[in-house]
Amino acid sequence: MPRAGLTPVAVVDAALELLDAGDSAPTLAAVAGHVGVAAPSLYKHVPGASGLRHLVALRVIGELTARLRAAATGRSGDDAVAALLHAWRDYVLAHPHRYAAMPVQPLGDPDLARAASGMLDVVLAVLAGYGLTGQDAIHATRRIRAAAHGFATLEAQGGFGLAEDASESYQGLIDMITASLQ
Amino acid sequence: MPRAGLTPVAVVDAALELLDAGDSAPTLAAVAGHVGVAAPSLYKHVPGASGLRHLVALRVIGELTARLRAAATGRSGDDAVAALLHAWRDYVLAHPHRYAAMPVQPLGDPDLARAASGMLDVVLAVLAGYGLTGQDAIHATRRIRAAAHGFATLEAQGGFGLAEDASESYQGLIDMITASLQ
DNA sequence: GCCAGAAAGCTATGCCAATTAGCCAGAGCG
DNA sequence: CGCTCTGGCTAATTGGCATAGCTTTCTGGC
């Protein structure tokens, strides 16, 4: 039995591929099959199914943070907020199952908490451009996060059944948010 | 073996009790144990685990719709919107696992679609008070739903880790929404 | 080049949830 | 009294997760 040359990174890659292929909850057996290995062999690389989910979550939150940071750099004010929100939605639509694999509550795990805090920092940096700091900034990030997360989640799961253009709805959401930041 | 006097309604009740007791995904075995019966016996009353989830979802969406309707009746304008949003959040906080058991995408099942449409009607009725109809009203309901769903979901799952008062953040969210409806 | 040990596969096994099949008790009706 | 239907049950299958323990392959020191 030749070695497959697996690493934790490769296992997470495989899980992400399955997620992108439409499998909303890949099992260990599926991931193992995808990399050409028997299921128990994965335990040599990742700490079980929940551990793999955790690694996937870390990867996804890092990816999303990078996208948001890239979108916000070089912009400010309403322009930056719009870029942030578009990047957020684009990511969710491009990788709906990856996004769904990201836990809402990253506390309790130091790695995830750090990653989430990095994401928060991006938003806070944009809000600083409005002169928003301290508690006001926190309340504003919650508005942004609630709206973006809610919209993206609903849209990715097919929650907007009616014919109206979701992009138009999203533009309205963005306008609503930027108006609340003045 | 004396009869337990089960009905589909009683089985759903038991599942809801487990959800309220903190079990985020009660198994058939758990539900069966709660009503004092062996797991396979449940199949005489509900069509399997996924069927039970479906019945639970129907019940929850009906409950939430009733709360929203009750909150909106006798109010109009910003007052009605605020009441709607408060009722929404209150329900999610009171029954977080019930809310999580409600599918985002009710289409594909006629019963659920009808229930969801009833919920939509409540929101549309409130928006009619602003003179919003047709596509504008749909876009507005999406803003409301995205914000309320996003905020409630995040809060119920412990997503707001920082110390700032979530109720204050929510008031800001409500103000943001009503401002967008003028 | 060789060998020891670590790393990375494997098979076998156990547990749990869901489901199906098929048996049995008892309540209600003629 | 007995028939039949309903709602329980036990037994057995399937599939996912996890662990134990064996075997093979690679690597580093000599």
CSV table of C-alpha atoms (C1' of nucleotides) in Angstrom, one decimal:
chain,number,residue,atom,x,y,z
A,1,MET,CA,0.0,0.0,0.0
A,2,PRO,CA,1.9,3.0,-1.2
A,3,ARG,CA,1.7,6.1,0.9
A,4,ALA,CA,-0.7,8.8,-0.1
A,5,GLY,CA,1.4,11.6,1.1
A,6,LEU,CA,-1.3,13.1,3.2
A,7,THR,CA,-1.0,16.1,5.5
A,8,PRO,CA,-3.5,17.8,7.7
A,9,VAL,CA,-3.6,20.6,5.0
A,10,ALA,CA,-4.4,18.0,2.3
A,11,VAL,CA,-7.2,16.5,4.3
A,12,VAL,CA,-8.8,19.9,4.9
A,13,ASP,CA,-8.3,20.6,1.1
A,14,ALA,CA,-10.2,17.5,0.4
A,15,ALA,CA,-13.0,18.4,2.7
A,16,LEU,CA,-13.3,21.8,1.1
A,17,GLU,CA,-13.5,20.2,-2.3
A,18,LEU,CA,-16.3,18.1,-1.2
A,19,LEU,CA,-18.1,21.1,0.3
A,20,ASP,CA,-17.6,23.0,-2.9
A,21,ALA,CA,-18.9,20.0,-4.8
A,22,GLY,CA,-22.2,20.3,-3.0
A,23,ASP,CA,-21.8,17.9,-0.1
A,24,SER,CA,-23.0,20.0,2.8
A,25,ALA,CA,-21.6,17.7,5.5
A,26,PRO,CA,-18.9,15.4,4.2
A,27,THR,CA,-18.3,12.4,6.3
A,28,LEU,CA,-14.9,11.1,7.3
A,29,ALA,CA,-15.5,8.2,5.0
A,30,ALA,CA,-16.2,10.5,2.1
A,31,VAL,CA,-13.1,12.6,2.7
A,32,ALA,CA,-11.0,9.5,3.0
A,33,GLY,CA,-12.4,8.1,-0.2
A,34,HIS,CA,-11.7,11.4,-1.9
A,35,VAL,CA,-8.0,11.2,-1.0
A,36,GLY,CA,-7.8,7.5,-1.7
A,37,VAL,CA,-7.4,6.2,1.8
A,38,ALA,CA,-9.4,4.2,4.3
A,39,ALA,CA,-11.4,6.2,6.9
A,40,PRO,CA,-9.3,5.3,10.0
A,41,SER,CA,-6.2,6.4,8.2
A,42,LEU,CA,-7.3,10.0,8.5
A,43,TYR,CA,-6.9,9.9,12.2
A,44,LYS,CA,-3.1,9.9,11.6
A,45,HIS,CA,-3.5,13.4,10.3
A,46,VAL,CA,-6.6,15.1,11.8
A,47,PRO,CA,-8.2,14.6,15.2
A,48,GLY,CA,-11.4,12.9,14.2
A,49,ALA,CA,-14.5,14.3,12.5
A,50,SER,CA,-15.1,17.2,14.9
A,51,GLY,CA,-11.4,18.1,14.8
A,52,LEU,CA,-11.6,18.2,11.0
A,53,ARG,CA,-14.7,20.4,11.2
A,54,HIS,CA,-12.7,22.7,13.4
A,55,LEU,CA,-9.7,22.9,11.0
A,56,VAL,CA,-12.1,23.5,8.1
A,57,ALA,CA,-13.7,26.3,10.1
A,58,LEU,CA,-10.4,27.9,10.8
A,59,ARG,CA,-9.5,27.8,7.1
A,60,VAL,CA,-12.8,29.3,6.1
A,61,ILE,CA,-12.7,32.1,8.6
A,62,GLY,CA,-9.2,32.9,7.4
A,63,GLU,CA,-10.2,32.9,3.8
A,64,LEU,CA,-13.2,35.2,4.4
A,65,THR,CA,-11.1,37.6,6.5
A,66,ALA,CA,-8.5,37.8,3.7
A,67,ARG,CA,-11.3,38.6,1.2
A,68,LEU,CA,-12.8,41.2,3.4
A,69,ARG,CA,-9.4,42.8,4.2
A,70,ALA,CA,-8.5,42.9,0.5
A,71,ALA,CA,-11.9,44.5,-0.4
A,72,ALA,CA,-11.5,47.2,2.3
A,73,THR,CA,-7.9,48.2,1.6
A,74,GLY,CA,-7.6,51.3,-0.4
A,75,ARG,CA,-11.2,52.4,0.2
A,76,SER,CA,-13.0,54.3,2.9
A,77,GLY,CA,-16.4,55.4,4.0
A,78,ASP,CA,-19.5,54.1,2.2
A,79,ASP,CA,-17.2,52.8,-0.6
A,80,ALA,CA,-15.4,50.6,1.9
A,81,VAL,CA,-18.5,49.4,3.5
A,82,ALA,CA,-20.1,48.5,0.2
A,83,ALA,CA,-16.9,46.7,-0.8
A,84,LEU,CA,-16.9,44.8,2.4
A,85,LEU,CA,-20.5,43.7,2.0
A,86,HIS,CA,-20.1,42.7,-1.6
A,87,ALA,CA,-17.0,40.6,-0.8
A,88,TRP,CA,-18.9,39.0,2.0
A,89,ARG,CA,-21.9,38.0,-0.2
A,90,ASP,CA,-19.7,37.0,-3.1
A,91,TYR,CA,-17.8,34.6,-0.9
A,92,VAL,CA,-20.9,33.0,0.5
A,93,LEU,CA,-22.5,32.6,-3.0
A,94,ALA,CA,-19.2,31.2,-4.4
A,95,HIS,CA,-18.8,28.7,-1.5
A,96,PRO,CA,-22.1,28.4,0.3
A,97,HIS,CA,-21.2,25.2,2.1
A,98,ARG,CA,-17.8,26.5,3.2
A,99,TYR,CA,-19.6,29.4,4.7
A,100,ALA,CA,-22.1,27.2,6.5
A,101,ALA,CA,-19.2,25.2,7.9
A,102,MET,CA,-18.0,28.3,9.8
A,103,PRO,CA,-19.3,28.5,13.3
A,104,VAL,CA,-21.2,31.5,14.5
A,105,GLN,CA,-19.7,31.3,17.9
A,106,PRO,CA,-15.9,31.2,17.7
A,107,LEU,CA,-15.2,31.8,21.4
A,108,GLY,CA,-14.3,28.7,23.4
A,109,ASP,CA,-11.6,28.0,21.0
A,110,PRO,CA,-8.5,30.2,21.0
A,111,ASP,CA,-7.6,29.7,17.4
A,112,LEU,CA,-11.1,30.5,16.1
A,113,ALA,CA,-11.4,33.4,18.5
A,114,ARG,CA,-8.2,34.9,17.2
A,115,ALA,CA,-9.4,34.4,13.6
A,116,ALA,CA,-12.7,36.0,14.3
A,117,SER,CA,-11.1,38.9,16.1
A,118,GLY,CA,-9.0,39.5,12.9
A,119,MET,CA,-12.3,39.7,11.0
A,120,LEU,CA,-13.7,42.1,13.5
A,121,ASP,CA,-10.6,44.3,13.2
A,122,VAL,CA,-11.2,44.7,9.4
A,123,VAL,CA,-14.7,46.0,10.1
A,124,LEU,CA,-13.6,48.2,12.9
A,125,ALA,CA,-10.9,49.8,10.8
A,126,VAL,CA,-13.5,50.7,8.2
A,127,LEU,CA,-15.8,52.2,10.9
A,128,ALA,CA,-13.0,54.3,12.3
A,129,GLY,CA,-13.2,56.2,9.0
A,130,TYR,CA,-16.6,57.4,10.1
A,131,GLY,CA,-15.3,58.5,13.5
A,132,LEU,CA,-17.0,55.5,15.1
A,133,THR,CA,-15.1,54.0,18.0
A,134,GLY,CA,-15.8,52.3,21.3
A,135,GLN,CA,-19.3,51.1,22.0
A,136,ASP,CA,-20.8,52.9,19.0
A,137,ALA,CA,-18.4,51.0,16.7
A,138,ILE,CA,-19.3,47.7,18.3
A,139,HIS,CA,-23.0,48.3,17.8
A,140,ALA,CA,-22.3,49.2,14.2
A,141,THR,CA,-20.3,46.1,13.6
A,142,ARG,CA,-23.2,44.1,14.9
A,143,ARG,CA,-25.6,45.8,12.6
A,144,ILE,CA,-23.3,45.0,9.7
A,145,ARG,CA,-22.6,41.5,10.7
A,146,ALA,CA,-26.3,40.7,11.4
A,147,ALA,CA,-27.4,42.1,8.0
A,148,ALA,CA,-24.6,40.5,6.0
A,149,HIS,CA,-24.8,37.2,7.7
A,150,GLY,CA,-28.5,37.1,7.6
A,151,PHE,CA,-28.8,38.0,4.0
A,152,ALA,CA,-26.0,35.7,2.8
A,153,THR,CA,-27.2,32.8,4.8
A,154,LEU,CA,-30.8,33.2,3.6
A,155,GLU,CA,-29.7,33.7,0.0
A,156,ALA,CA,-27.3,30.8,0.0
A,157,GLN,CA,-29.9,28.4,1.4
A,158,GLY,CA,-32.4,29.5,-1.2
A,159,GLY,CA,-34.4,31.5,1.2
A,160,PHE,CA,-35.4,34.1,-1.3
A,161,GLY,CA,-37.9,32.2,-3.3
A,162,LEU,CA,-39.6,35.1,-5.1
A,163,ALA,CA,-38.5,36.4,-8.4
A,164,GLU,CA,-37.2,39.8,-7.4
A,165,ASP,CA,-33.5,40.2,-8.0
A,166,ALA,CA,-31.5,39.4,-4.9
A,167,SER,CA,-28.7,41.8,-5.9
A,168,GLU,CA,-31.1,44.6,-5.9
A,169,SER,CA,-32.3,43.7,-2.5
A,170,TYR,CA,-28.7,43.6,-1.3
A,171,GLN,CA,-28.0,47.0,-2.7
A,172,GLY,CA,-30.9,48.2,-0.6
A,173,LEU,CA,-29.4,46.5,2.4
A,174,ILE,CA,-26.1,48.2,1.8
A,175,ASP,CA,-27.7,51.6,1.5
A,176,MET,CA,-29.6,51.0,4.7
A,177,ILE,CA,-26.4,50.2,6.5
A,178,THR,CA,-24.4,53.1,5.2
A,179,ALA,CA,-27.2,55.5,6.0
A,180,SER,CA,-27.1,54.2,9.6
A,181,LEU,CA,-23.4,55.1,9.9
A,182,GLN,CA,-23.6,58.8,9.2
B,1,MET,CA,-47.1,-3.4,27.5
B,2,PRO,CA,-49.7,-0.7,28.2
B,3,ARG,CA,-50.4,1.7,25.4
B,4,ALA,CA,-48.8,5.1,25.8
B,5,GLY,CA,-51.6,6.9,24.0
B,6,LEU,CA,-49.3,8.6,21.6
B,7,THR,CA,-50.3,10.9,18.7
B,8,PRO,CA,-48.3,12.8,16.1
B,9,VAL,CA,-49.0,15.9,18.1
B,10,ALA,CA,-47.7,14.3,21.3
B,11,VAL,CA,-44.5,13.2,19.6
B,12,VAL,CA,-43.9,16.7,18.3
B,13,ASP,CA,-44.6,18.1,21.7
B,14,ALA,CA,-41.9,15.8,23.2
B,15,ALA,CA,-39.4,16.9,20.5
B,16,LEU,CA,-40.1,20.5,21.3
B,17,GLU,CA,-39.6,19.8,25.0
B,18,LEU,CA,-36.2,18.3,24.3
B,19,LEU,CA,-35.3,21.3,22.2
B,20,ASP,CA,-36.3,23.7,24.9
B,21,ALA,CA,-34.4,21.6,27.4
B,22,GLY,CA,-31.2,22.3,25.5
B,23,ASP,CA,-30.9,19.4,23.2
B,24,SER,CA,-30.2,21.0,19.8
B,25,ALA,CA,-30.8,17.9,17.8
B,26,PRO,CA,-32.9,15.3,19.6
B,27,THR,CA,-32.6,11.8,18.2
B,28,LEU,CA,-35.6,9.5,17.7
B,29,ALA,CA,-34.2,7.5,20.5
B,30,ALA,CA,-34.3,10.5,22.8
B,31,VAL,CA,-37.8,11.5,21.8
B,32,ALA,CA,-39.0,7.9,22.3
B,33,GLY,CA,-37.4,7.7,25.7
B,34,HIS,CA,-39.0,11.0,26.6
B,35,VAL,CA,-42.5,9.6,25.9
B,36,GLY,CA,-41.7,6.2,27.4
B,37,VAL,CA,-41.6,4.1,24.3
B,38,ALA,CA,-39.1,2.2,22.2
B,39,ALA,CA,-37.7,4.1,19.2
B,40,PRO,CA,-39.3,2.0,16.4
B,41,SER,CA,-42.7,2.6,18.0
B,42,LEU,CA,-42.5,6.2,16.9
B,43,TYR,CA,-42.8,5.1,13.3
B,44,LYS,CA,-46.4,4.3,14.0
B,45,HIS,CA,-47.0,8.0,14.5
B,46,VAL,CA,-44.5,10.1,12.6
B,47,PRO,CA,-42.7,9.3,9.3
B,48,GLY,CA,-39.2,8.8,10.6
B,49,ALA,CA,-36.6,11.3,11.8
B,50,SER,CA,-36.7,13.6,8.8
B,51,GLY,CA,-40.5,13.5,8.9
B,52,LEU,CA,-40.5,14.5,12.6
B,53,ARG,CA,-38.1,17.4,11.8
B,54,HIS,CA,-40.6,18.5,9.2
B,55,LEU,CA,-43.5,18.4,11.6
B,56,VAL,CA,-41.4,20.3,14.2
B,57,ALA,CA,-40.6,22.9,11.6
B,58,LEU,CA,-44.2,23.4,10.7
B,59,ARG,CA,-45.1,23.8,14.3
B,60,VAL,CA,-42.4,26.3,14.9
B,61,ILE,CA,-43.1,28.4,11.9
B,62,GLY,CA,-46.7,28.5,12.9
B,63,GLU,CA,-45.8,29.6,16.4
B,64,LEU,CA,-43.5,32.3,15.2
B,65,THR,CA,-46.1,33.6,12.7
B,66,ALA,CA,-48.7,33.8,15.4
B,67,ARG,CA,-46.4,35.8,17.6
B,68,LEU,CA,-45.5,38.2,14.8
B,69,ARG,CA,-49.2,38.6,13.9
B,70,ALA,CA,-50.1,39.3,17.5
B,71,ALA,CA,-47.3,41.8,17.8
B,72,ALA,CA,-48.3,43.7,14.7
B,73,THR,CA,-52.1,43.8,15.2
B,74,GLY,CA,-53.3,47.2,16.4
B,75,ARG,CA,-50.0,48.9,15.4
B,76,SER,CA,-48.7,50.6,12.4
B,77,GLY,CA,-45.7,52.2,10.9
B,78,ASP,CA,-42.4,52.3,12.9
B,79,ASP,CA,-44.3,51.1,15.9
B,80,ALA,CA,-45.5,48.0,14.1
B,81,VAL,CA,-42.0,47.3,12.7
B,82,ALA,CA,-40.4,47.6,16.1
B,83,ALA,CA,-43.1,45.3,17.6
B,84,LEU,CA,-42.5,42.8,14.9
B,85,LEU,CA,-38.7,42.8,15.4
B,86,HIS,CA,-39.0,42.6,19.1
B,87,ALA,CA,-41.4,39.7,18.9
B,88,TRP,CA,-39.0,37.9,16.5
B,89,ARG,CA,-36.0,38.4,18.8
B,90,ASP,CA,-37.9,37.5,21.9
B,91,TYR,CA,-39.1,34.2,20.4
B,92,VAL,CA,-35.6,33.2,19.3
B,93,LEU,CA,-34.1,34.0,22.7
B,94,ALA,CA,-36.9,32.2,24.5
B,95,HIS,CA,-36.6,29.1,22.2
B,96,PRO,CA,-33.3,29.2,20.4
B,97,HIS,CA,-33.3,25.5,19.5
B,98,ARG,CA,-36.9,25.6,18.2
B,99,TYR,CA,-35.9,28.5,16.0
B,100,ALA,CA,-32.8,26.7,14.7
B,101,ALA,CA,-35.1,23.8,13.8
B,102,MET,CA,-36.9,26.0,11.4
B,103,PRO,CA,-35.7,25.6,7.8
B,104,VAL,CA,-34.6,28.7,6.0
B,105,GLN,CA,-35.9,27.4,2.7
B,106,PRO,CA,-39.5,26.3,3.1
B,107,LEU,CA,-40.2,25.9,-0.6
B,108,GLY,CA,-40.2,22.4,-1.9
B,109,ASP,CA,-42.7,21.5,0.8
B,110,PRO,CA,-46.3,22.8,0.2
B,111,ASP,CA,-47.2,22.9,3.9
B,112,LEU,CA,-44.0,24.8,4.9
B,113,ALA,CA,-44.3,27.1,1.9
B,114,ARG,CA,-47.9,28.0,3.0
B,115,ALA,CA,-46.8,28.6,6.5
B,116,ALA,CA,-43.9,30.8,5.4
B,117,SER,CA,-46.2,32.7,3.1
B,118,GLY,CA,-48.4,33.4,6.1
B,119,MET,CA,-45.4,34.9,7.8
B,120,LEU,CA,-44.5,37.0,4.8
B,121,ASP,CA,-48.1,38.3,4.7
B,122,VAL,CA,-47.7,39.7,8.2
B,123,VAL,CA,-44.6,41.7,7.2
B,124,LEU,CA,-46.2,42.8,3.9
B,125,ALA,CA,-49.3,44.0,5.8
B,126,VAL,CA,-47.1,46.2,8.0
B,127,LEU,CA,-45.2,47.5,5.0
B,128,ALA,CA,-48.4,48.4,3.2
B,129,GLY,CA,-48.8,51.0,6.0
B,130,TYR,CA,-45.7,52.8,4.5
B,131,GLY,CA,-47.2,52.7,1.1
B,132,LEU,CA,-44.8,50.0,0.1
B,133,THR,CA,-46.2,47.5,-2.3
B,134,GLY,CA,-44.9,45.2,-5.1
B,135,GLN,CA,-41.2,44.9,-5.6
B,136,ASP,CA,-40.3,47.6,-3.2
B,137,ALA,CA,-42.2,45.8,-0.5
B,138,ILE,CA,-40.4,42.5,-1.3
B,139,HIS,CA,-37.0,44.2,-1.1
B,140,ALA,CA,-38.0,45.7,2.2
B,141,THR,CA,-39.1,42.4,3.6
B,142,ARG,CA,-35.8,40.9,2.7
B,143,ARG,CA,-34.0,43.7,4.5
B,144,ILE,CA,-36.1,43.1,7.6
B,145,ARG,CA,-35.8,39.3,7.4
B,146,ALA,CA,-32.1,39.4,6.8
B,147,ALA,CA,-31.5,41.7,9.7
B,148,ALA,CA,-33.8,40.0,12.2
B,149,HIS,CA,-32.7,36.5,11.3
B,150,GLY,CA,-29.1,37.4,11.2
B,151,PHE,CA,-29.2,39.2,14.5
B,152,ALA,CA,-31.3,36.6,16.3
B,153,THR,CA,-29.3,33.7,15.0
B,154,LEU,CA,-26.0,35.3,16.0
B,155,GLU,CA,-27.3,36.3,19.4
B,156,ALA,CA,-28.9,32.9,20.2
B,157,GLN,CA,-25.7,31.1,19.3
B,158,GLY,CA,-23.7,33.3,21.5
B,159,GLY,CA,-22.1,35.2,18.6
B,160,PHE,CA,-22.0,38.5,20.4
B,161,GLY,CA,-19.1,37.8,22.7
B,162,LEU,CA,-18.3,41.4,23.7
B,163,ALA,CA,-19.7,43.1,26.7
B,164,GLU,CA,-21.9,45.7,24.9
B,165,ASP,CA,-25.6,45.3,25.6
B,166,ALA,CA,-27.2,43.3,22.8
B,167,SER,CA,-30.6,45.0,23.4
B,168,GLU,CA,-29.0,48.3,22.6
B,169,SER,CA,-27.4,47.0,19.4
B,170,TYR,CA,-30.9,45.6,18.5
B,171,GLN,CA,-32.5,49.0,19.0
B,172,GLY,CA,-29.9,50.4,16.6
B,173,LEU,CA,-30.8,47.7,14.1
B,174,ILE,CA,-34.5,48.6,14.4
B,175,ASP,CA,-33.8,52.3,13.9
B,176,MET,CA,-31.7,51.4,10.9
B,177,ILE,CA,-34.6,49.4,9.4
B,178,THR,CA,-37.3,51.9,10.0
B,179,ALA,CA,-35.2,54.7,8.6
B,180,SER,CA,-34.9,52.7,5.4
B,181,LEU,CA,-38.6,52.4,5.0
B,182,GLN,CA,-39.4,56.1,4.9
C,1,DG,C1',24.3,-0.4,1.8
C,2,DC,C1',21.7,-1.8,6.2
C,3,DC,C1',19.0,-1.7,9.9
C,4,DA,C1',16.1,0.4,13.7
C,5,DG,C1',12.4,3.1,14.7
C,6,DA,C1',8.9,6.3,13.5
C,7,DA,C1',5.2,7.4,10.5
C,8,DA,C1',1.4,6.0,7.8
C,9,DG,C1',-1.2,2.8,5.9
C,10,DC,C1',-4.5,-1.3,6.8
C,11,DT,C1',-8.3,-4.7,8.9
C,12,DA,C1',-11.1,-5.8,12.6
C,13,DT,C1',-14.2,-4.4,16.0
C,14,DG,C1',-17.5,-1.8,18.9
C,15,DC,C1',-20.9,1.7,19.6
C,16,DC,C1',-24.8,4.5,18.3
C,17,DA,C1',-28.7,6.3,15.4
C,18,DA,C1',-32.0,5.3,11.9
C,19,DT,C1',-34.8,2.1,9.8
C,20,DT,C1',-37.3,-2.1,8.4
C,21,DA,C1',-39.5,-6.6,9.3
C,22,DG,C1',-42.2,-9.2,11.6
C,23,DC,C1',-44.4,-10.7,16.2
C,24,DC,C1',-47.8,-10.1,20.0
C,25,DA,C1',-51.2,-8.0,23.2
C,26,DG,C1',-55.2,-5.9,24.0
C,27,DA,C1',-59.4,-2.8,22.9
C,28,DG,C1',-63.6,-2.5,20.6
C,29,DC,C1',-67.2,-4.4,17.9
C,30,DG,C1',-70.2,-7.8,16.0
D,1,DC,C1',-66.9,-15.2,22.5
D,2,DG,C1',-63.9,-14.3,19.1
D,3,DC,C1',-62.0,-11.2,15.0
D,4,DT,C1',-59.5,-7.6,13.7
D,5,DC,C1',-56.9,-3.5,13.9
D,6,DT,C1',-53.8,-0.6,16.3
D,7,DG,C1',-49.9,0.3,18.7
D,8,DG,C1',-46.6,-1.6,21.2
D,9,DC,C1',-42.3,-4.8,21.1
D,10,DT,C1',-37.6,-7.3,19.7
D,11,DA,C1',-34.4,-8.5,16.2
D,12,DA,C1',-31.6,-7.3,12.6
D,13,DT,C1',-29.4,-4.2,8.8
D,14,DT,C1',-27.0,-0.2,7.4
D,15,DG,C1',-23.9,3.6,7.8
D,16,DG,C1',-21.0,6.9,10.5
D,17,DC,C1',-17.5,7.5,14.1
D,18,DA,C1',-13.9,5.9,16.7
D,19,DT,C1',-10.2,2.8,18.7
D,20,DA,C1',-6.9,-1.1,18.8
D,21,DG,C1',-3.4,-3.3,17.0
D,22,DC,C1',-0.9,-5.2,12.9
D,23,DT,C1',2.0,-4.3,8.8
D,24,DT,C1',4.4,-1.7,5.6
D,25,DT,C1',7.2,2.1,4.1
D,26,DC,C1',10.2,5.7,4.6
D,27,DT,C1',14.3,8.0,6.7
D,28,DG,C1',18.5,8.8,9.2
D,29,DG,C1',22.7,7.1,11.4
D,30,DC,C1',26.2,4.2,11.0
